[in-house]
Amino acid sequence: MPIQTSIRTRTQQAIDLEERHGAHNYHPLPVVLDSGKGVFVWDVEGKRYYDFLSAYSAVNQGHCHPRLVKVMQEQAARMTLTSRAFYNSVLGEYARTVCTRFGYDRMLPMNTGAEAVETAIKMARKWGYEKKGIPAGKARVIVCEGNFHGRTITIVSMSTDPDSQGGFGPFTPGFEVIPYDDIPALERALEDPNVCAFLVEPIQGEKGVYVPAGDYIPRAIAACKARNVLFIADEIQTGIARTGRWLCSVPDSERDPARRPDVVVLAKALSGGMYPVSAVLANDAVMNVFTPGTHGSTYGGNPMGARLAIEALAIVEDEDLCGNAERLGQQFRSAMQQLVDTFPWVKLVRGRGLLNALVIEPRTAADGSPRTAWELCLLLRDNGLLAKPTHGDIIRFAPPLVITEAQLQECVNIISTSVRQFA
């Protein structure tokens, strides 16, 4: 059947306005969203969709969660920003909440994920010079092929994505890129005495929800500890219940520092999608390399973001979003496996919790029209579900974690129907 891609009037007007005046640094799916509630979003024409992207896992708690809306309104009427020139009445409570929840001594507040990654890199380098004794200017950070940690100039300097790097040099030195999910490669890189840190995603989300071997992260942590190298877990997309536990890199019950990341980077769902909030977590021996004047942010730790983060984490706990993600994620992958078993061009399903991906093989239909992940996402949109390809013909499926079993089954039906229409 032909893929329906018609665009209605209000939608086209909004797209035209953005295309005329906005920078063309994204390629959005042609739908213009106007409101959201829970797992649903509505476009400017009033059509309802299931959101299966969740703003790249930023709205784990669902769109406009009433508790977050209430907290935001109350804090907005009280105080939104002080800068760190003064103490504020919320930051201490926020820091204690995050440190207690994730098991670290200290938290450094920032705003975006990329800022938090930059913070972790700065901290690791300074730790390398002051604690490990690396010669000045020689500290190195190990990263992985296919990584995505943001788009600042330092972060794209360690990227292997041509779109991220092309035309933006010269690049920041001090990084070594190794294959992902390859312990021997990591062990060889760790032989360099000037290595201060290994920065890694527990699951590579932007690469297409690439899940490493089950023992990769524990073995990588152990290898880093053995060489006195900091293990930095980028949990921006995988953390805060998305993969069925608070941190993807370590079981919730594990409190032994020898088996845990030295540094954790959080963002996205830390505020439930209400406000840019990020954080870097570490114990005293690492975090205390920062002293007044060595790092900062005007907005980092502001009362608005801090209050939202406290409530966002409480919602995850109160509504058992870890358990929901684990249980429904298994159901989702089981249903998608049936499509893999039925349609030869549906190649693979992979994921953990409610961070999953379907890998399809691009084809050409009998009428000559393309059959790619992009076209399938357009069909999903027409059938009431929003998802987006990542890295070619891989479709990421990541709904808000508040989704119910009945809603998930309805979404499975939409995806199954769309795949059959697409065959």
CSV table of C-alpha atoms in Angstrom, one decimal:
chain,number,residue,atom,x,y,z
A,1,MET,CA,0.0,0.0,0.0
A,2,PRO,CA,1.2,3.6,-0.6
A,3,ILE,CA,2.6,5.3,2.5
A,4,GLN,CA,0.4,8.2,3.6
A,5,THR,CA,2.5,11.3,4.1
A,6,SER,CA,0.0,14.1,3.5
A,7,ILE,CA,0.4,17.1,5.8
A,8,ARG,CA,-2.5,19.2,7.0
A,9,THR,CA,-2.8,23.0,6.9
A,10,ARG,CA,-1.9,24.0,10.5
A,11,THR,CA,0.9,21.5,10.5
A,12,GLN,CA,2.3,22.8,7.3
A,13,GLN,CA,2.1,26.4,8.5
A,14,ALA,CA,4.1,25.5,11.6
A,15,ILE,CA,6.7,23.5,9.7
A,16,ASP,CA,7.1,26.3,7.1
A,17,LEU,CA,7.7,28.9,9.9
A,18,GLU,CA,10.3,26.8,11.6
A,19,GLU,CA,12.0,26.0,8.3
A,20,ARG,CA,12.1,29.7,7.3
A,21,HIS,CA,13.5,31.0,10.6
A,22,GLY,CA,15.1,28.1,12.4
A,23,ALA,CA,18.6,26.6,11.9
A,24,HIS,CA,18.4,23.4,9.9
A,25,ASN,CA,20.3,21.2,12.4
A,26,TYR,CA,17.6,18.6,12.8
A,27,HIS,CA,15.4,16.5,10.5
A,28,PRO,CA,12.2,16.1,12.4
A,29,LEU,CA,9.4,13.7,11.6
A,30,PRO,CA,6.7,15.8,9.9
A,31,VAL,CA,4.3,16.1,12.9
A,32,VAL,CA,3.8,19.3,14.9
A,33,LEU,CA,3.1,18.6,18.6
A,34,ASP,CA,1.1,20.9,20.7
A,35,SER,CA,0.3,19.2,24.0
A,36,GLY,CA,1.1,16.1,26.0
A,37,LYS,CA,-0.2,14.1,29.0
A,38,GLY,CA,1.3,10.9,30.3
A,39,VAL,CA,2.1,8.6,27.3
A,40,PHE,CA,0.2,10.7,24.8
A,41,VAL,CA,0.9,13.7,22.7
A,42,TRP,CA,-1.4,15.7,20.5
A,43,ASP,CA,-0.6,17.6,17.3
A,44,VAL,CA,-1.9,21.0,16.3
A,45,GLU,CA,-4.7,19.3,14.4
A,46,GLY,CA,-5.9,17.6,17.6
A,47,LYS,CA,-4.8,14.0,16.6
A,48,ARG,CA,-3.5,11.9,19.5
A,49,TYR,CA,-0.4,9.8,19.4
A,50,TYR,CA,1.5,7.4,21.6
A,51,ASP,CA,4.9,8.9,22.2
A,52,PHE,CA,7.6,6.2,21.7
A,53,LEU,CA,10.6,8.5,21.9
A,54,SER,CA,10.0,10.3,25.2
A,55,ALA,CA,12.2,13.2,24.1
A,56,TYR,CA,15.2,10.8,24.0
A,57,SER,CA,14.2,9.3,27.4
A,58,ALA,CA,13.8,12.7,29.1
A,59,VAL,CA,10.1,12.2,30.0
A,60,ASN,CA,10.3,8.8,31.8
A,61,GLN,CA,7.7,10.1,34.2
A,62,GLY,CA,5.3,10.9,31.4
A,63,HIS,CA,4.4,14.2,29.8
A,64,CYS,CA,3.3,17.0,32.2
A,65,HIS,CA,3.1,14.7,35.3
A,66,PRO,CA,0.6,16.5,37.6
A,67,ARG,CA,3.0,16.4,40.6
A,68,LEU,CA,5.8,18.0,38.5
A,69,VAL,CA,3.4,20.6,37.1
A,70,LYS,CA,2.3,21.5,40.6
A,71,VAL,CA,5.9,21.7,41.9
A,72,MET,CA,7.0,23.8,38.9
A,73,GLN,CA,4.1,26.3,39.4
A,74,GLU,CA,4.8,26.6,43.1
A,75,GLN,CA,8.5,27.1,42.7
A,76,ALA,CA,8.1,29.5,39.8
A,77,ALA,CA,6.0,31.7,42.1
A,78,ARG,CA,8.6,31.6,44.9
A,79,MET,CA,12.0,31.7,43.3
A,80,THR,CA,13.6,30.4,40.1
A,81,LEU,CA,17.3,31.5,40.1
A,82,THR,CA,19.9,32.7,42.5
A,83,SER,CA,23.1,31.7,40.8
A,84,ARG,CA,25.7,30.0,43.0
A,85,ALA,CA,26.9,33.3,44.4
A,86,PHE,CA,24.5,32.5,47.2
A,87,TYR,CA,23.1,29.5,48.9
A,88,ASN,CA,19.5,28.6,48.1
A,89,SER,CA,17.0,26.8,50.2
A,90,VAL,CA,16.6,23.8,47.8
A,91,LEU,CA,20.0,22.8,46.5
A,92,GLY,CA,21.2,21.1,49.7
A,93,GLU,CA,18.1,18.9,49.9
A,94,TYR,CA,18.5,18.1,46.2
A,95,ALA,CA,22.1,17.1,46.6
A,96,ARG,CA,21.3,14.9,49.6
A,97,THR,CA,18.4,13.3,47.7
A,98,VAL,CA,20.5,12.4,44.6
A,99,CYS,CA,23.6,11.3,46.6
A,100,THR,CA,21.4,9.1,48.9
A,101,ARG,CA,19.5,7.6,46.0
A,102,PHE,CA,22.6,6.7,43.9
A,103,GLY,CA,25.1,6.0,46.7
A,104,TYR,CA,27.7,8.7,46.2
A,105,ASP,CA,29.2,11.3,48.5
A,106,ARG,CA,28.8,14.4,46.4
A,107,MET,CA,26.9,15.8,43.4
A,108,LEU,CA,27.9,18.7,41.1
A,109,PRO,CA,24.8,20.3,39.5
A,110,MET,CA,24.7,21.3,35.9
A,111,ASN,CA,21.9,21.8,33.3
A,112,THR,CA,22.3,19.7,30.1
A,113,GLY,CA,23.8,16.3,29.5
A,114,ALA,CA,26.6,17.6,27.4
A,115,GLU,CA,27.6,20.1,30.2
A,116,ALA,CA,27.6,17.2,32.7
A,117,VAL,CA,29.9,15.1,30.4
A,118,GLU,CA,32.2,18.0,30.0
A,119,THR,CA,32.3,18.4,33.8
A,120,ALA,CA,33.1,14.7,34.3
A,121,ILE,CA,36.0,15.0,31.8
A,122,LYS,CA,37.4,18.1,33.6
A,123,MET,CA,37.1,16.3,36.9
A,124,ALA,CA,38.8,13.2,35.6
A,125,ARG,CA,41.7,15.2,34.1
A,126,LYS,CA,42.2,17.2,37.3
A,127,TRP,CA,42.0,14.0,39.4
A,128,GLY,CA,44.6,12.4,37.1
A,129,TYR,CA,47.1,15.3,37.7
A,130,GLU,CA,46.5,15.8,41.4
A,131,LYS,CA,45.8,12.2,42.6
A,132,LYS,CA,47.4,9.8,40.0
A,133,GLY,CA,50.4,12.0,39.2
A,134,ILE,CA,50.0,12.2,35.5
A,135,PRO,CA,52.3,14.8,34.0
A,136,ALA,CA,50.7,18.1,33.2
A,137,GLY,CA,48.9,18.2,29.9
A,138,LYS,CA,49.2,14.5,29.3
A,139,ALA,CA,46.0,13.1,30.7
A,140,ARG,CA,44.0,10.8,28.3
A,141,VAL,CA,40.4,9.6,28.4
A,142,ILE,CA,39.4,6.3,26.7
A,143,VAL,CA,36.1,6.4,24.8
A,144,CYS,CA,34.3,3.9,22.5
A,145,GLU,CA,33.5,3.8,18.8
A,146,GLY,CA,29.9,4.7,18.2
A,147,ASN,CA,29.7,6.8,21.3
A,148,PHE,CA,27.2,9.7,21.8
A,149,HIS,CA,27.9,12.0,24.7
A,150,GLY,CA,26.7,15.3,23.3
A,151,ARG,CA,27.7,17.9,20.6
A,152,THR,CA,30.1,20.4,22.2
A,153,ILE,CA,33.5,20.8,20.5
A,154,THR,CA,35.3,18.7,23.1
A,155,ILE,CA,32.7,15.9,22.9
A,156,VAL,CA,32.6,15.7,19.1
A,157,SER,CA,36.4,15.5,19.3
A,158,MET,CA,35.9,12.0,20.6
A,159,SER,CA,33.1,11.1,18.3
A,160,THR,CA,33.3,8.6,15.4
A,161,ASP,CA,30.2,10.0,13.7
A,162,PRO,CA,31.1,11.9,10.5
A,163,ASP,CA,28.0,14.2,10.9
A,164,SER,CA,29.1,15.2,14.3
A,165,GLN,CA,32.7,15.8,13.4
A,166,GLY,CA,32.6,17.0,9.8
A,167,GLY,CA,33.8,20.6,9.4
A,168,PHE,CA,34.3,21.4,13.1
A,169,GLY,CA,38.0,20.9,13.6
A,170,PRO,CA,40.6,21.4,15.0
A,171,PHE,CA,39.6,19.0,17.7
A,172,THR,CA,40.4,18.7,21.4
A,173,PRO,CA,43.2,16.2,22.0
A,174,GLY,CA,43.5,13.7,24.8
A,175,PHE,CA,41.1,10.9,23.7
A,176,GLU,CA,41.7,7.4,22.6
A,177,VAL,CA,38.9,5.6,20.8
A,178,ILE,CA,38.5,1.8,21.2
A,179,PRO,CA,35.9,-0.7,20.0
A,180,TYR,CA,32.7,-0.9,22.2
A,181,ASP,CA,32.1,-4.2,24.1
A,182,ASP,CA,35.7,-5.2,23.7
A,183,ILE,CA,37.5,-6.0,27.0
A,184,PRO,CA,40.9,-6.9,25.5
A,185,ALA,CA,40.9,-3.5,23.6
A,186,LEU,CA,40.1,-1.7,26.9
A,187,GLU,CA,42.9,-3.6,28.8
A,188,ARG,CA,45.4,-2.7,26.1
A,189,ALA,CA,44.4,1.0,26.3
A,190,LEU,CA,44.6,1.0,30.1
A,191,GLU,CA,48.3,0.1,29.9
A,192,ASP,CA,49.0,3.7,29.1
A,193,PRO,CA,49.9,5.3,32.5
A,194,ASN,CA,48.6,8.6,31.4
A,195,VAL,CA,45.0,7.3,31.1
A,196,CYS,CA,42.8,9.0,33.8
A,197,ALA,CA,39.3,7.7,32.8
A,198,PHE,CA,37.2,5.4,30.7
A,199,LEU,CA,33.9,7.1,29.6
A,200,VAL,CA,31.3,4.8,28.4
A,201,GLU,CA,27.5,4.3,27.9
A,202,PRO,CA,26.1,1.1,29.5
A,203,ILE,CA,24.0,0.8,26.3
A,204,GLN,CA,24.8,2.9,23.2
A,205,GLY,CA,21.4,4.5,22.6
A,206,GLU,CA,22.1,6.7,19.6
A,207,LYS,CA,24.1,4.0,17.9
A,208,GLY,CA,20.8,2.0,17.8
A,209,VAL,CA,20.3,0.7,21.3
A,210,TYR,CA,23.4,-1.5,21.1
A,211,VAL,CA,23.4,-3.7,24.2
A,212,PRO,CA,26.9,-5.1,25.1
A,213,ALA,CA,27.5,-8.5,26.6
A,214,GLY,CA,26.1,-9.0,30.1
A,215,ASP,CA,29.6,-9.0,31.7
A,216,TYR,CA,31.1,-6.1,29.7
A,217,ILE,CA,30.4,-3.3,32.2
A,218,PRO,CA,31.3,-5.3,35.4
A,219,ARG,CA,34.6,-6.4,33.7
A,220,ALA,CA,35.3,-2.9,32.5
A,221,ILE,CA,34.8,-1.5,36.0
A,222,ALA,CA,37.1,-4.1,37.4
A,223,ALA,CA,39.8,-3.4,34.7
A,224,CYS,CA,39.7,0.3,35.5
A,225,LYS,CA,39.9,-0.2,39.2
A,226,ALA,CA,43.0,-2.5,38.7
A,227,ARG,CA,44.8,0.3,36.8
A,228,ASN,CA,43.7,3.2,39.0
A,229,VAL,CA,41.6,4.7,36.2
A,230,LEU,CA,38.2,6.3,36.8
A,231,PHE,CA,35.2,4.5,35.3
A,232,ILE,CA,32.7,7.2,34.2
A,233,ALA,CA,29.2,5.9,33.4
A,234,ASP,CA,27.2,8.1,31.0
A,235,GLU,CA,23.7,7.3,32.3
A,236,ILE,CA,22.0,10.2,30.6
A,237,GLN,CA,19.7,8.1,28.5
A,238,THR,CA,19.9,4.7,30.3
A,239,GLY,CA,19.5,5.9,33.9
A,240,ILE,CA,16.6,6.7,36.1
A,241,ALA,CA,14.6,3.5,35.5
A,242,ARG,CA,14.7,3.5,31.7
A,243,THR,CA,16.4,0.1,31.6
A,244,GLY,CA,14.5,-1.4,34.5
A,245,ARG,CA,16.8,-0.1,37.3
A,246,TRP,CA,18.0,3.2,38.7
A,247,LEU,CA,21.4,2.8,36.9
A,248,CYS,CA,21.9,0.6,33.9
A,249,SER,CA,25.6,0.1,34.8
A,250,VAL,CA,25.1,-1.5,38.2
A,251,PRO,CA,22.4,-3.4,40.0
A,252,ASP,CA,20.4,-1.4,42.5
A,253,SER,CA,21.5,-3.6,45.4
A,254,GLU,CA,25.3,-3.2,44.6
A,255,ARG,CA,26.9,-0.7,47.1
A,256,ASP,CA,30.5,-2.0,47.0
A,257,PRO,CA,32.5,0.9,45.6
A,258,ALA,CA,34.9,-1.6,44.0
A,259,ARG,CA,32.0,-2.8,41.7
A,260,ARG,CA,30.4,0.6,41.0
A,261,PRO,CA,31.3,3.4,38.6
A,262,ASP,CA,33.6,6.0,40.1
A,263,VAL,CA,31.6,8.8,38.3
A,264,VAL,CA,28.0,8.8,37.1
A,265,VAL,CA,26.5,11.4,34.7
A,266,LEU,CA,22.8,12.0,34.8
A,267,ALA,CA,20.4,14.3,32.9
A,268,LYS,CA,17.2,14.0,30.8
A,269,ALA,CA,14.7,12.3,33.1
A,270,LEU,CA,16.4,13.8,36.2
A,271,SER,CA,13.7,16.6,35.9
A,272,GLY,CA,11.0,14.5,34.2
A,273,GLY,CA,11.4,16.6,31.0
A,274,MET,CA,10.2,19.8,32.7
A,275,TYR,CA,13.5,21.7,32.8
A,276,PRO,CA,17.2,21.2,31.9
A,277,VAL,CA,18.8,19.5,34.9
A,278,SER,CA,21.9,17.4,35.0
A,279,ALA,CA,24.3,16.1,37.6
A,280,VAL,CA,27.7,14.5,38.1
A,281,LEU,CA,28.1,12.1,41.0
A,282,ALA,CA,31.3,10.9,42.7
A,283,ASN,CA,32.8,10.2,46.0
A,284,ASP,CA,34.9,12.7,48.0
A,285,ALA,CA,38.3,11.5,46.7
A,286,VAL,CA,37.3,12.4,43.2
A,287,MET,CA,34.8,15.3,43.5
A,288,ASN,CA,37.0,17.2,45.9
A,289,VAL,CA,39.5,18.1,43.1
A,290,PHE,CA,37.0,20.9,42.4
A,291,THR,CA,37.6,24.0,44.4
A,292,PRO,CA,35.9,27.5,44.2
A,293,GLY,CA,36.5,29.0,40.8
A,294,THR,CA,37.5,25.8,39.0
A,295,HIS,CA,34.1,25.0,37.7
A,296,GLY,CA,30.6,26.5,37.7
A,297,SER,CA,27.3,27.3,36.0
A,298,THR,CA,24.9,30.2,36.4
A,299,TYR,CA,21.9,28.0,36.2
A,300,GLY,CA,23.3,24.8,37.7
A,301,GLY,CA,21.7,24.0,41.0
A,302,ASN,CA,18.9,26.6,40.6
A,303,PRO,CA,15.9,26.2,42.9
A,304,MET,CA,13.5,25.5,40.1
A,305,GLY,CA,15.6,22.6,38.6
A,306,ALA,CA,16.5,21.3,42.1
A,307,ARG,CA,12.9,21.1,43.3
A,308,LEU,CA,11.8,19.4,40.1
A,309,ALA,CA,14.5,16.9,40.3
A,310,ILE,CA,13.6,16.0,43.9
A,311,GLU,CA,10.0,15.4,42.8
A,312,ALA,CA,10.9,13.6,39.6
A,313,LEU,CA,13.0,11.0,41.5
A,314,ALA,CA,10.2,10.6,44.1
A,315,ILE,CA,7.8,9.8,41.3
A,316,VAL,CA,10.1,7.1,39.9
A,317,GLU,CA,10.2,5.5,43.4
A,318,ASP,CA,6.5,6.0,44.3
A,319,GLU,CA,5.2,4.6,41.0
A,320,ASP,CA,7.8,1.8,40.7
A,321,LEU,CA,8.8,2.8,37.3
A,322,CYS,CA,11.9,0.5,37.5
A,323,GLY,CA,9.6,-2.5,37.9
A,324,ASN,CA,7.2,-1.3,35.2
A,325,ALA,CA,10.0,-0.8,32.7
A,326,GLU,CA,11.5,-4.2,33.4
A,327,ARG,CA,8.2,-6.1,33.2
A,328,LEU,CA,6.7,-4.3,30.2
A,329,GLY,CA,10.1,-4.2,28.4
A,330,GLN,CA,10.2,-8.0,28.4
A,331,GLN,CA,6.6,-8.1,27.0
A,332,PHE,CA,7.5,-5.7,24.3
A,333,ARG,CA,10.6,-7.5,23.1
A,334,SER,CA,8.7,-10.8,23.1
A,335,ALA,CA,6.0,-9.2,20.9
A,336,MET,CA,8.6,-7.7,18.6
A,337,GLN,CA,10.4,-11.1,18.3
A,338,GLN,CA,7.2,-12.5,16.7
A,339,LEU,CA,7.6,-9.9,14.0
A,340,VAL,CA,11.2,-10.8,13.6
A,341,ASP,CA,10.2,-14.5,13.2
A,342,THR,CA,7.4,-13.6,10.7
A,343,PHE,CA,9.0,-11.0,8.4
A,344,PRO,CA,12.5,-11.7,6.9
A,345,TRP,CA,13.1,-7.9,6.5
A,346,VAL,CA,12.6,-7.4,10.3
A,347,LYS,CA,16.0,-8.5,11.3
A,348,LEU,CA,16.4,-8.0,15.1
A,349,VAL,CA,14.9,-6.7,18.3
A,350,ARG,CA,17.2,-5.7,21.1
A,351,GLY,CA,17.1,-3.6,24.3
A,352,ARG,CA,16.7,-3.6,28.0
A,353,GLY,CA,13.7,-2.3,30.0
A,354,LEU,CA,11.8,0.1,27.9
A,355,LEU,CA,14.7,1.2,25.8
A,356,ASN,CA,14.4,-1.0,22.7
A,357,ALA,CA,15.1,-1.0,19.0
A,358,LEU,CA,13.9,-2.8,15.9
A,359,VAL,CA,16.4,-3.3,13.1
A,360,ILE,CA,14.9,-3.5,9.6
A,361,GLU,CA,16.3,-4.2,6.2
A,362,PRO,CA,15.7,-1.5,3.7
A,363,ARG,CA,13.8,-2.6,0.6
A,364,THR,CA,12.0,-1.4,-2.5
A,365,ALA,CA,8.3,-2.2,-2.9
A,366,ALA,CA,6.8,-3.7,-6.0
A,367,ASP,CA,5.6,-0.2,-7.0
A,368,GLY,CA,9.2,1.1,-6.7
A,369,SER,CA,8.6,3.1,-3.5
A,370,PRO,CA,11.3,2.9,-0.8
A,371,ARG,CA,10.7,0.7,2.3
A,372,THR,CA,13.1,2.2,4.9
A,373,ALA,CA,12.9,2.9,8.6
A,374,TRP,CA,11.9,6.5,7.8
A,375,GLU,CA,8.9,5.4,5.8
A,376,LEU,CA,7.9,2.9,8.4
A,377,CYS,CA,8.0,5.7,11.0
A,378,LEU,CA,5.7,7.8,8.8
A,379,LEU,CA,3.3,4.9,8.7
A,380,LEU,CA,3.5,4.5,12.4
A,381,ARG,CA,2.7,8.2,12.7
A,382,ASP,CA,-0.4,7.8,10.5
A,383,ASN,CA,-1.5,4.9,12.7
A,384,GLY,CA,-1.1,6.9,15.9
A,385,LEU,CA,2.4,6.1,17.3
A,386,LEU,CA,5.5,8.3,17.1
A,387,ALA,CA,9.0,6.8,16.8
A,388,LYS,CA,12.1,7.8,14.9
A,389,PRO,CA,15.0,6.0,13.2
A,390,THR,CA,18.4,6.2,14.6
A,391,HIS,CA,21.6,5.3,12.6
A,392,GLY,CA,19.9,4.3,9.4
A,393,ASP,CA,17.4,1.5,9.5
A,394,ILE,CA,17.0,1.1,13.3
A,395,ILE,CA,13.9,2.3,15.0
A,396,ARG,CA,14.2,3.2,18.7
A,397,PHE,CA,11.1,2.5,20.9
A,398,ALA,CA,11.2,4.2,24.2
A,399,PRO,CA,7.8,5.2,25.7
A,400,PRO,CA,7.3,7.0,28.9
A,401,LEU,CA,7.7,4.6,31.8
A,402,VAL,CA,4.2,5.3,33.1
A,403,ILE,CA,2.8,3.3,30.2
A,404,THR,CA,0.3,0.6,31.4
A,405,GLU,CA,0.1,-3.0,30.2
A,406,ALA,CA,-3.1,-2.3,28.3
A,407,GLN,CA,-1.5,0.8,26.6
A,408,LEU,CA,1.6,-1.2,25.7
A,409,GLN,CA,-0.6,-3.9,24.1
A,410,GLU,CA,-2.4,-1.3,22.0
A,411,CYS,CA,1.0,0.0,20.9
A,412,VAL,CA,2.2,-3.5,20.0
A,413,ASN,CA,-1.0,-3.8,17.9
A,414,ILE,CA,-0.2,-0.5,16.1
A,415,ILE,CA,3.4,-1.6,15.4
A,416,SER,CA,2.3,-5.0,14.2
A,417,THR,CA,-0.4,-3.6,12.0
A,418,SER,CA,2.0,-1.1,10.5
A,419,VAL,CA,4.6,-3.7,9.8
A,420,ARG,CA,2.1,-5.9,8.0
A,421,GLN,CA,0.9,-2.9,6.0
A,422,PHE,CA,4.5,-2.2,5.2
A,423,ALA,CA,5.3,-5.7,4.0
